[in-house]
Amino acid sequence: MREYLNGNEAVAHAVRLARAEVVAAYPITPQSTIVEEIAAQIARGEMEAEYIRVESEHAALAACFGAAVSGSRVFTATSSQGLAYMFEMLHYVSGARIPMVMAVANRGLAAPWTIWADHQDSVSCRDTGWIQLYVETAQEALDTCLQAYKIAEDPRVLTPVMLCLDGYVLSHTEEILDIPSQEDVDRFLPPYRPQVLVDTRRPVVFGVGAGPDIYPSFKKAQQEAMERAKEVIKRVDEEFYAFFGRRYGGLVEEYRCHDAEVVLVTLGAITGTAREVVDSLRREGAKVGVLRLRALRPFPVEDLRESVKSARVVAVLDRNCSFGYEGVVCTEVKAALFGLKQPPSVIGFVAGLGGQDIRKENIEGIFRSCFNSDV
Amino acid sequence: MPKMVEIRWHARGGQGAVIASRYLAASAIRQNLYFQAFPQFGTERMGAPIVAYTRISDAPINLRCAIEEPDVVVVLDPTLLKSVNVTANLKEGGSIIANYPGTPEELAKELNIDGKFKVYTLDAYKISTEEIGRPIPNTPMVGALARVLGIISLDNVLAEFEEQFSHRFKPEIVEKNLKAVRRAYEEVQGV
């Protein structure tokens, strides 16, 4: 069914279609309308779920943790300061291997106070043990939310997924998208069947204390699960394609990279504008391409290396900054390409912080400066 | 049609610019056109000037940047014509469609834009007051915009209104709105 929705509404529909049973969230702009729409769907009887109103984001994630270990498929959403407030619980959830999905409508962090988009919030949570998937369109937000449950709940993964969509640019932009039917989603995404759950008849302990003798084995298991998640993310994207006719490249999405001399690496919605710039520069004969990282964690090292094979220069557009160094994705890309026989130069660009518009001319400027660089 | 049309809306919070944009988009879906609409990101308050944007295209829309130089400007509230520079960055030869009681010539003179842009006017307050009984400019302005754009048919605009609103409003209210949209389509000046 073709409908006209914004990114937040798209996510809310996906959560309904995924038959999430418990939703706990605390409102924060620009996420709020996701959980408002979910609450409305529950109130209208379109969705059968428990909506728990909580006093904070920290409590929201704690409530989701509890519901998930008792066997429910759960969902929450947040942004910016709210995500920062969840920081402690993020580790609890991933460490206890709770397969849940959280949408992050990306927004910059205060101070100075801002409600507008950048990736500082989720990128700052890079090392919390969550899978991070960044989407480019409202359609992809809906589709990836459905994929995310399947990835998270895969017994080889059992790792929570953060679904990152640019605040306003996706969360509040309305576009035409296709909403899958409940029947098709039910076939794609079977009910959540946890391997271990809180059950008074078979008592188990979650979040147990671990001494130095066994703690590292838990962490090693997390790392191995993340490595396995690479294949699972790709496979789930292909399965999704078989059901719904849409796919997003798995871990990375290439655009005209095969013979590109300069490849721009992006995260999120800005990729769309970059595609337009690539098309116009290609018409002038410039060999340029865009590589969108759909997954930041697990980091797609192998796919990245393959996609930039022909590139002389790799430019990285970061909507975040690791103060004292550079954009985080730039550092990641450099590390991933280190050790290649003839590695391309990597040049970082930090732009679009706190909602600053990234225009076609800005991206064109990035490409041109890379061609002119004598590195 | 050109590949893509970029529209900027000027209104006041509460005048229904977002609903108008949604309604236009839904009409465009009927013709398999692509649509993207976004507010000027930020906080909106009832009565304060707001800006919203729309892209319509015959192909999927990739762009995620703001609309810097719109092809069309729609003004829902005539008081904004004096308080906001509504033609700022409007493309040369672009169109302005305003809820305005006078003729396009009078408006061009008032805005001092004679010859630079195509100017269209519609007394949307008069039409909505006469047909609906309240000065609600949004639905008539969609009718006028459809006429000026020439890419979404009146039939689809009317059919969409019926589909979206017939379960929300009484039949006579729907009929009054349809009449207002049809009148706006016919009465917009400058075409």
Coordinates of N, CA, C and O in Angstrom, one line a residue, chain B residues 105-167:
Chain B
E105 N -1.8 42.0 -11.0 CA -1.1 43.3 -11.4 C -1.0 44.1 -10.1 O 0.1 44.7 -9.8
E106 N -2.0 44.2 -9.3 CA -2.0 44.9 -8.1 C -1.0 44.3 -7.1 O -0.2 45.1 -6.4
L107 N -0.9 43.0 -7.0 CA 0.0 42.4 -6.1 C 1.5 42.6 -6.6 O 2.4 42.9 -5.8
A108 N 1.7 42.5 -7.9 CA 3.0 42.7 -8.4 C 3.5 44.1 -8.1 O 4.7 44.3 -7.7
K109 N 2.6 45.0 -8.2 CA 2.9 46.4 -7.9 C 3.2 46.6 -6.4 O 4.2 47.2 -6.0
E110 N 2.4 45.9 -5.6 CA 2.6 46.0 -4.1 C 3.9 45.4 -3.7 O 4.6 46.0 -2.8
L111 N 4.3 44.3 -4.3 CA 5.5 43.7 -3.9 C 6.7 44.2 -4.7 O 7.9 43.8 -4.5
N112 N 6.4 45.1 -5.7 CA 7.5 45.7 -6.5 C 8.3 44.6 -7.3 O 9.5 44.6 -7.3
I113 N 7.5 43.7 -7.9 CA 8.2 42.6 -8.6 C 7.7 42.5 -10.0 O 7.8 41.4 -10.7
D114 N 7.2 43.6 -10.5 CA 6.7 43.6 -11.9 C 7.6 43.0 -12.9 O 8.7 43.4 -13.1
G115 N 7.1 42.0 -13.6 CA 7.9 41.4 -14.7 C 8.9 40.3 -14.3 O 9.4 39.6 -15.1
K116 N 9.2 40.3 -13.0 CA 10.3 39.3 -12.6 C 9.7 37.9 -12.4 O 10.4 37.0 -12.7
F117 N 8.5 37.9 -11.9 CA 7.9 36.5 -11.7 C 6.5 36.5 -12.3 O 5.9 37.5 -12.6
K118 N 6.0 35.2 -12.4 CA 4.6 35.1 -12.8 C 3.8 35.2 -11.5 O 4.1 34.6 -10.5
V119 N 2.7 36.0 -11.5 CA 2.0 36.3 -10.3 C 0.6 35.8 -10.5 O -0.1 36.1 -11.5
Y120 N 0.1 35.1 -9.5 CA -1.3 34.6 -9.5 C -1.9 34.9 -8.1 O -1.3 34.9 -7.1
T121 N -3.2 35.3 -8.2 CA -3.9 35.6 -7.0 C -5.2 34.9 -6.9 O -5.8 34.5 -7.9
L122 N -5.6 34.6 -5.6 CA -6.9 34.0 -5.3 C -7.4 34.6 -4.0 O -6.6 34.6 -3.0
D123 N -8.6 35.0 -4.0 CA -9.2 35.5 -2.7 C -9.7 34.3 -2.0 O -10.9 34.0 -2.0
A124 N -8.8 33.6 -1.3 CA -9.1 32.3 -0.7 C -10.0 32.5 0.5 O -10.9 31.7 0.8
Y125 N -9.9 33.7 1.2 CA -10.7 34.0 2.4 C -12.2 34.2 1.9 O -13.1 33.7 2.6
K126 N -12.3 34.8 0.8 CA -13.7 35.1 0.3 C -14.4 33.8 -0.1 O -15.5 33.5 0.3
I127 N -13.6 33.0 -0.8 CA -14.2 31.7 -1.3 C -14.6 30.8 -0.1 O -15.7 30.3 0.0
S128 N -13.6 30.7 0.9 CA -13.9 29.8 2.0 C -15.0 30.3 2.9 O -15.8 29.5 3.4
T129 N -15.0 31.6 3.0 CA -16.1 32.2 3.8 C -17.5 31.9 3.2 O -18.4 31.5 3.8
E130 N -17.5 32.2 1.9 CA -18.8 32.0 1.2 C -19.2 30.5 1.1 O -20.4 30.2 1.3
E131 N -18.2 29.6 0.9 CA -18.6 28.2 0.7 C -18.6 27.4 2.0 O -19.4 26.5 2.2
I132 N -17.6 27.6 2.8 CA -17.4 26.8 4.0 C -18.0 27.5 5.2 O -18.3 26.9 6.2
G133 N -18.0 28.8 5.2 CA -18.5 29.6 6.3 C -17.4 30.1 7.2 O -17.7 30.7 8.3
R134 N -16.2 29.8 6.9 CA -15.0 30.2 7.8 C -13.9 30.5 6.8 O -13.7 29.9 5.8
P135 N -13.1 31.5 7.3 CA -11.9 31.9 6.4 C -10.7 30.9 6.5 O -9.8 31.2 7.2
I136 N -10.9 29.8 5.9 CA -9.8 28.8 6.0 C -9.1 28.7 4.6 O -9.7 28.2 3.6
P137 N -7.9 29.2 4.5 CA -7.3 29.3 3.1 C -6.8 28.1 2.5 O -6.5 28.0 1.3
N138 N -6.5 27.0 3.3 CA -5.7 25.9 2.8 C -6.3 25.1 1.6 O -5.6 24.9 0.6
T139 N -7.5 24.7 1.8 CA -8.0 23.8 0.7 C -8.2 24.6 -0.6 O -7.8 24.1 -1.6
P140 N -8.8 25.8 -0.5 CA -8.9 26.6 -1.8 C -7.5 26.8 -2.5 O -7.3 26.7 -3.7
M141 N -6.5 27.1 -1.6 CA -5.1 27.3 -2.2 C -4.6 26.1 -2.9 O -3.8 26.2 -3.9
V142 N -4.9 24.9 -2.4 CA -4.5 23.7 -3.1 C -5.1 23.6 -4.5 O -4.5 23.3 -5.5
G143 N -6.4 24.0 -4.6 CA -7.1 24.1 -5.9 C -6.4 25.0 -6.8 O -6.1 24.7 -8.0
A144 N -6.0 26.2 -6.3 CA -5.3 27.2 -7.2 C -4.0 26.7 -7.6 O -3.5 26.9 -8.7
L145 N -3.3 26.1 -6.6 CA -1.9 25.6 -6.9 C -2.0 24.5 -8.0 O -1.1 24.5 -8.9
A146 N -2.9 23.6 -7.9 CA -3.1 22.5 -8.8 C -3.2 23.1 -10.2 O -2.6 22.6 -11.2
R147 N -4.1 24.2 -10.3 CA -4.3 24.8 -11.6 C -3.0 25.4 -12.2 O -2.7 25.2 -13.4
V148 N -2.3 26.1 -11.3 CA -1.1 26.8 -11.8 C 0.0 25.8 -12.2 O 0.7 25.9 -13.2
L149 N 0.2 24.7 -11.3 CA 1.2 23.7 -11.6 C 0.9 23.0 -12.9 O 1.8 22.6 -13.7
G150 N -0.4 22.6 -13.1 CA -0.8 21.9 -14.3 C -0.3 20.5 -14.4 O -0.3 19.9 -15.4
I151 N 0.1 19.9 -13.2 CA 0.6 18.5 -13.3 C -0.3 17.6 -12.5 O -0.1 16.4 -12.6
I152 N -1.2 18.2 -11.7 CA -2.1 17.3 -10.9 C -3.5 17.7 -11.3 O -3.9 18.9 -11.2
S153 N -4.3 16.8 -11.8 CA -5.6 17.1 -12.4 C -6.6 17.5 -11.3 O -6.5 17.0 -10.1
L154 N -7.6 18.4 -11.6 CA -8.6 18.8 -10.7 C -9.4 17.5 -10.2 O -9.7 17.4 -9.0
D155 N -9.6 16.6 -11.1 CA -10.4 15.4 -10.7 C -9.7 14.7 -9.6 O -10.3 14.2 -8.6
N156 N -8.4 14.5 -9.7 CA -7.6 13.8 -8.6 C -7.6 14.6 -7.3 O -7.7 14.0 -6.3
V157 N -7.5 15.9 -7.4 CA -7.5 16.8 -6.2 C -8.9 16.6 -5.5 O -9.0 16.4 -4.3
L158 N -10.0 16.6 -6.3 CA -11.3 16.5 -5.7 C -11.5 15.1 -5.1 O -12.0 14.9 -4.0
A159 N -11.1 14.1 -5.9 CA -11.3 12.7 -5.5 C -10.5 12.4 -4.2 O -11.0 11.7 -3.3
E160 N -9.3 13.0 -4.1 CA -8.5 12.8 -2.9 C -9.2 13.5 -1.7 O -9.2 12.9 -0.6
F161 N -9.8 14.6 -1.9 CA -10.4 15.3 -0.8 C -11.6 14.4 -0.2 O -11.7 14.2 1.0
E162 N -12.3 13.9 -1.2 CA -13.5 13.0 -0.7 C -13.0 11.8 0.0 O -13.5 11.5 1.1
E163 N -11.9 11.2 -0.5 CA -11.4 10.0 0.2 C -10.9 10.3 1.6 O -11.1 9.6 2.5
Q164 N -10.1 11.4 1.7 CA -9.5 11.7 3.0 C -10.5 12.2 4.0 O -10.3 12.0 5.2
F165 N -11.5 13.0 3.6 CA -12.3 13.7 4.6 C -13.7 13.2 4.7 O -14.4 13.7 5.6
S166 N -14.1 12.3 3.8 CA -15.5 12.0 3.9 C -15.9 11.2 5.2 O -17.0 11.2 5.7
H167 N -14.8 10.5 5.8 CA -15.1 9.8 7.0 C -15.0 10.7 8.3 O -15.3 10.3 9.4

